[in-house]
mmCIF file of C-alpha atoms in Angstrom:
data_model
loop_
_atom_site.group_PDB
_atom_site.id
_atom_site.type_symbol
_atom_site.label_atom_id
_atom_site.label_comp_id
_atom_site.label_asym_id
_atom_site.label_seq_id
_atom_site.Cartn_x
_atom_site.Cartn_y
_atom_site.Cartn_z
ATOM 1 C CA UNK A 1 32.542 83.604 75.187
ATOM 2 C CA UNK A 2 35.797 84.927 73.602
ATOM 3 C CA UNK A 3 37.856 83.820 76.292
ATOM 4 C CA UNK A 4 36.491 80.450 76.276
ATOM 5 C CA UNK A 5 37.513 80.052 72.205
ATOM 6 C CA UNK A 6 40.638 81.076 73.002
ATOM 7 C CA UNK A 7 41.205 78.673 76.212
ATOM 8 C CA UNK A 8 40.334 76.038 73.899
ATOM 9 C CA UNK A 9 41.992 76.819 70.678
ATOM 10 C CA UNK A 10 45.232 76.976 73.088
ATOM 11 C CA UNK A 11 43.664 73.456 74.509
ATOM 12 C CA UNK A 12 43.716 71.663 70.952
ATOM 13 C CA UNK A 13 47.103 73.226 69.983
ATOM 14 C CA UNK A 14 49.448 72.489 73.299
ATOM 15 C CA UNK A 15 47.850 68.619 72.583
ATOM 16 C CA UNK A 16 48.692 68.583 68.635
ATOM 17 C CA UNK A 17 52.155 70.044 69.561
ATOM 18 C CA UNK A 18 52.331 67.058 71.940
ATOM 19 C CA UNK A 19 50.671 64.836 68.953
ATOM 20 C CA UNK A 20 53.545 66.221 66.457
ATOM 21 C CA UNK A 21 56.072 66.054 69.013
ATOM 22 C CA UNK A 22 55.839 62.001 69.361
ATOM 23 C CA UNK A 23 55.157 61.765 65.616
ATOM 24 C CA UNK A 24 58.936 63.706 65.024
ATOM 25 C CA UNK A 25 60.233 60.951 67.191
ATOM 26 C CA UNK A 26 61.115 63.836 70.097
ATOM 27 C CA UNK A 27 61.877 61.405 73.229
ATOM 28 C CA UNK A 28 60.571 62.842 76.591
ATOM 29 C CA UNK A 29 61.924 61.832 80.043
ATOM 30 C CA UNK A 30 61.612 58.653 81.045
ATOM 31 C CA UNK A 31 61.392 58.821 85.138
ATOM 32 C CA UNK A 32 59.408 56.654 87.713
ATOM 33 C CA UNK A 33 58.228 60.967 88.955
ATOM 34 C CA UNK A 34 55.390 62.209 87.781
ATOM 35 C CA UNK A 35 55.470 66.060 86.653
ATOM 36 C CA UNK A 36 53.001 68.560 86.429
ATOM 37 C CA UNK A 37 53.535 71.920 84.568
ATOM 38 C CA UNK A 38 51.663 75.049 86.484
ATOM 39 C CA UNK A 39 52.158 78.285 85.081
ATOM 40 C CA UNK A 40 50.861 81.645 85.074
ATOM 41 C CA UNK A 41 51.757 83.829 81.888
ATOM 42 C CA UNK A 42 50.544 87.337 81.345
ATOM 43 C CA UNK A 43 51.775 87.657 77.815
ATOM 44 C CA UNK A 44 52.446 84.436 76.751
ATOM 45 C CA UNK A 45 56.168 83.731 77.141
ATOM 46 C CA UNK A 46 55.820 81.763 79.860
ATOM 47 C CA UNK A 47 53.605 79.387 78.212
ATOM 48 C CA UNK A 48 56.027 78.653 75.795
ATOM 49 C CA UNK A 49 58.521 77.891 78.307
ATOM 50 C CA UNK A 50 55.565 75.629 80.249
ATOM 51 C CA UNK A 51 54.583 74.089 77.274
ATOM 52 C CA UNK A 52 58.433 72.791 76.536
ATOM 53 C CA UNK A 53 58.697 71.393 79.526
ATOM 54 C CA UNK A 54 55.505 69.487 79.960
ATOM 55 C CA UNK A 55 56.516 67.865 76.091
ATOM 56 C CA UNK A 56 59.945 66.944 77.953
ATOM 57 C CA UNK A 57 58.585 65.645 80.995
ATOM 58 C CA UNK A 58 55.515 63.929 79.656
ATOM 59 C CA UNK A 59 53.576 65.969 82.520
ATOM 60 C CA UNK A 60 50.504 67.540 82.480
ATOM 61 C CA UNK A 61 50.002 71.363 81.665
ATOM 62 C CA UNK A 62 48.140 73.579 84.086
ATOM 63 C CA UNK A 63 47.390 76.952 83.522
ATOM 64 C CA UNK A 64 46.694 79.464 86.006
ATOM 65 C CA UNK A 65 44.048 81.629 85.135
ATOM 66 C CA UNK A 66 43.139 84.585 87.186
ATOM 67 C CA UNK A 67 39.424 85.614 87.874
ATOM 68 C CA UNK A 68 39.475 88.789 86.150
ATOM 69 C CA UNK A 69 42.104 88.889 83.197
ATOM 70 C CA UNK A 70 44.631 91.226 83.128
ATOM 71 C CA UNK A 71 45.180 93.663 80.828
ATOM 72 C CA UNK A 72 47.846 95.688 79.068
ATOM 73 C CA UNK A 73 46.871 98.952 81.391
ATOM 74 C CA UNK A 74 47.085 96.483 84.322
ATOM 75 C CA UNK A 75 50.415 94.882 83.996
ATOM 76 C CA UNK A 76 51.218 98.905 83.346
ATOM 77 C CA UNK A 77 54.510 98.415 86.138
ATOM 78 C CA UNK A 78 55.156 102.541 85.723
ATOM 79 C CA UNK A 79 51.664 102.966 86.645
ATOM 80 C CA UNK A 80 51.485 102.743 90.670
ATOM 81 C CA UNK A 81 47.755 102.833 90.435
ATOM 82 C CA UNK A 82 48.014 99.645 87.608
ATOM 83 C CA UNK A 83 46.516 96.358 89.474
ATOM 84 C CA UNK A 84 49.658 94.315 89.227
ATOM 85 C CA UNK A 85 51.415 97.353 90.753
ATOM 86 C CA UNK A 86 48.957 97.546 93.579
ATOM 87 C CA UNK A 87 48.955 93.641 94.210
ATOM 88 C CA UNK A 88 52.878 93.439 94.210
ATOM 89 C CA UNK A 89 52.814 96.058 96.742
ATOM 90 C CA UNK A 90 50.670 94.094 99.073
ATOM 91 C CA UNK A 91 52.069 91.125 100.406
ATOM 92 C CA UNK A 92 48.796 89.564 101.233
ATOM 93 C CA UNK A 93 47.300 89.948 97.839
ATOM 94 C CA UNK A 94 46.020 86.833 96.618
ATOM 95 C CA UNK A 95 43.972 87.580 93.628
ATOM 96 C CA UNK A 96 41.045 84.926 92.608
ATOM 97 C CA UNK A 97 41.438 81.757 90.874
ATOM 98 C CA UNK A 98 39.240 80.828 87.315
ATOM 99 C CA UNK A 99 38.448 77.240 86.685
ATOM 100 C CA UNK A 100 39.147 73.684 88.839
ATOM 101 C CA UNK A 101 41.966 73.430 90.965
ATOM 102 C CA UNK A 102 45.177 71.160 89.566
ATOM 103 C CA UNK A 103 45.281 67.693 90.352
ATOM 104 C CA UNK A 104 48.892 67.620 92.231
ATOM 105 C CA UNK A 105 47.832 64.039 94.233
ATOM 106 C CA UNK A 106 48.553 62.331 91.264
ATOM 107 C CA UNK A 107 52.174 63.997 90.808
ATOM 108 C CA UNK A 108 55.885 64.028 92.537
ATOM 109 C CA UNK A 109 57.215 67.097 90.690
ATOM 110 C CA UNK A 110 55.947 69.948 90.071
ATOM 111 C CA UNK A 111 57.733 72.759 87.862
ATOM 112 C CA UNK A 112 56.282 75.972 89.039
ATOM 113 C CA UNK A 113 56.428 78.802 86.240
ATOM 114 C CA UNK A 114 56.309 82.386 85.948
ATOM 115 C CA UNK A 115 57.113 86.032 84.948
ATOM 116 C CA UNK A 116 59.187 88.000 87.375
ATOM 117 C CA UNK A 117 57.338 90.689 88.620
ATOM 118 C CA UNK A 118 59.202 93.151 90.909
ATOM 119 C CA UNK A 119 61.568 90.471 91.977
ATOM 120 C CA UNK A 120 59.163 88.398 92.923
ATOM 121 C CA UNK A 121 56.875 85.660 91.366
ATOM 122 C CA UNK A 122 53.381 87.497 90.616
ATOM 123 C CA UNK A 123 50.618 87.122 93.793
ATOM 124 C CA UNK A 124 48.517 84.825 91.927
ATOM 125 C CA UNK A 125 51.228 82.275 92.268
ATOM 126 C CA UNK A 126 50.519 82.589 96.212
ATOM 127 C CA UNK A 127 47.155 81.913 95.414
ATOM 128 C CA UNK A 128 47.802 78.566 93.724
ATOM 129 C CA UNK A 129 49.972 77.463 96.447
ATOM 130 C CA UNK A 130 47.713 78.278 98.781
ATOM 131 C CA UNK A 131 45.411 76.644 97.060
ATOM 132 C CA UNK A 132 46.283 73.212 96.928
ATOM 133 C CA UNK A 133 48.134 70.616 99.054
ATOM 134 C CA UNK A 134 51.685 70.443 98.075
ATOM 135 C CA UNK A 135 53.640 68.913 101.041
ATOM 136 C CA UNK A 136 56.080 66.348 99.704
ATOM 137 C CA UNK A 137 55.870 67.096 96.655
ATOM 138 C CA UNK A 138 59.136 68.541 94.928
ATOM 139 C CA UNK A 139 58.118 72.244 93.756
ATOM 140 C CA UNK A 140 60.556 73.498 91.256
ATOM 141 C CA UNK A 141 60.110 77.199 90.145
ATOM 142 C CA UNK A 142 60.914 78.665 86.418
ATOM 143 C CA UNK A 143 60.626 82.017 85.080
ATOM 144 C CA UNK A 144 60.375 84.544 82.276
ATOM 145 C CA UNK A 145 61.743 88.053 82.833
ATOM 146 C CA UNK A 146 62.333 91.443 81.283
ATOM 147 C CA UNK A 147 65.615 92.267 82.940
ATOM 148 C CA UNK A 148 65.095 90.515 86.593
ATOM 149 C CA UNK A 149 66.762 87.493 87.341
ATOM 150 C CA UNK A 150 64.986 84.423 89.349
ATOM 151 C CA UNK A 151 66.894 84.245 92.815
ATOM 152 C CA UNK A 152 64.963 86.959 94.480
ATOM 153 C CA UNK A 153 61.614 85.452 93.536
ATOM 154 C CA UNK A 154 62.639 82.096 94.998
ATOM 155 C CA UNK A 155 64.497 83.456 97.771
ATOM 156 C CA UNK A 156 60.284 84.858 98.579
ATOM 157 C CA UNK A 157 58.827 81.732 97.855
ATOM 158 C CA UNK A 158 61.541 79.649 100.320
ATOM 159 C CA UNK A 159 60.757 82.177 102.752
ATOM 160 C CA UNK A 160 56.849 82.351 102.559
ATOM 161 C CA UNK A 161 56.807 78.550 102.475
ATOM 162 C CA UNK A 162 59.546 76.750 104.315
ATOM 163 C CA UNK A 163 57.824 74.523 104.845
ATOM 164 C CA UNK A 164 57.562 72.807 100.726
ATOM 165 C CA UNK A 165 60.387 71.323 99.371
ATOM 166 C CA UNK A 166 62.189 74.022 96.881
ATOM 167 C CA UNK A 167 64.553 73.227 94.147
ATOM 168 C CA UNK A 168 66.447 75.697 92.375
ATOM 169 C CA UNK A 169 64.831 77.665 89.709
ATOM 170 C CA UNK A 170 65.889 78.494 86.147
ATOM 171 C CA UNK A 171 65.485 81.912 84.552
ATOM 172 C CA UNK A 172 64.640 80.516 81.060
ATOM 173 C CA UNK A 173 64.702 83.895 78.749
ATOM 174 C CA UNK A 174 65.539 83.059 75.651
ATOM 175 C CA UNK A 175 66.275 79.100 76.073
ATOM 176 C CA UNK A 176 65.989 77.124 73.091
ATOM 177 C CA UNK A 177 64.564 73.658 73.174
ATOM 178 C CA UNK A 178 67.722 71.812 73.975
ATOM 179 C CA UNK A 179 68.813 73.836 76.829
ATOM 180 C CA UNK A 180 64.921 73.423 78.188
ATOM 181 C CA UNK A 181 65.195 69.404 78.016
ATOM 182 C CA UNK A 182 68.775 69.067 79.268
ATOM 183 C CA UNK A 183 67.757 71.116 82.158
ATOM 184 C CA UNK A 184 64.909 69.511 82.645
ATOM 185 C CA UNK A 185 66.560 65.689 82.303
ATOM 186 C CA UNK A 186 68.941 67.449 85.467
ATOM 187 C CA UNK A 187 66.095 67.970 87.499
ATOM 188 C CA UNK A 188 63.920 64.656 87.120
ATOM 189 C CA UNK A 189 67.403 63.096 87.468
ATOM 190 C CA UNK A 190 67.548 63.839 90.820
ATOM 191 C CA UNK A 191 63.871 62.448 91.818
#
């Protein structure tokens, strides 16, 4: 019951951010692509980063929600026995999905966010792609980290899927707004 108050209180303010946004004037991209904004964010600073984005592009926000939450003691990365510890040591972890899948049909881009967990983009991403049909679509990876940069995690996700169209992804710690939109005006640029 908790969770779902939260889900939506996060719900109504990502769209009056989006409602204040257009009253300020703010200008997002205008493009003939279509973007949509998946992320997964354990603490939250990826979300911020998402929900940036998604006011530059116009796109829609997705948020991927694991099954079972996880906790402070599970994102614990000194604690070997910790449950992100255990399912970034397993390559074929895919941990469960919560709600309806993304609707990526409708889209051409698709900015794929994301804390960097051991070097690599946190198994649940897997899961999403996995998930859902994403040939020909252009799949363009962000992150958040604590000290890792983003090349290693997209360096795994080239590899794992060669087949999906990769662009280069963009370690956004600390970026303000500006640097978010002119980065992201590069990108739909070249759809």
């Amino acid at each position: 019951m908790m969770n779902r108050m939260m889900l939506t209180m996060a719900a109504v303010m990502t769209v009056s951010a989006a409602a204040c946004a257009q009253n300020r004037g703010e200008k997002r991209m205008q493009t003939d692509s279509k973007a949509l904004v998946v992320y997964f964010s354990a603490t939250g600073t990826t979300a911020r980063a998402a929900r940036t984005i998604a006011e530059a592009t116009g796109g829609t926000l997705y948020e991927i929600v694991p099954q079972q939450a996880y906790t402070s003691d599970d994102l614990d990365w000194r604690n070997r026995q910790s449950r992100s510890s255990v399912e970034m040591n397993d390559p074929q972890a895919r941990p469960a999905l919560k709600g309806t899948k993304a609707d990526v049909a409708a889209c051409d881009v698709i900015f794929i966010g994301y804390p960097v967990w051991w070097n690599q983009a946190p198994r649940i991403v897997n899961t999403f792609i996995e998930s859902h049909d994403l040939k020909g679509k252009t799949l363009v990876p962000f992150a958040t980290s604590g000290g890792s940069g983003i090349s290693g995690s997209v360096k795994a996700l080239r590899e794992t899927y060669p087949d999906l169209k990769w662009q280069e992804g963009k370690l956004l710690n600390g970026a303000n707004r500006n640097a978010i939109q002119n980065w992201v005006r590069d990108v739909m640029k070249k759809q």
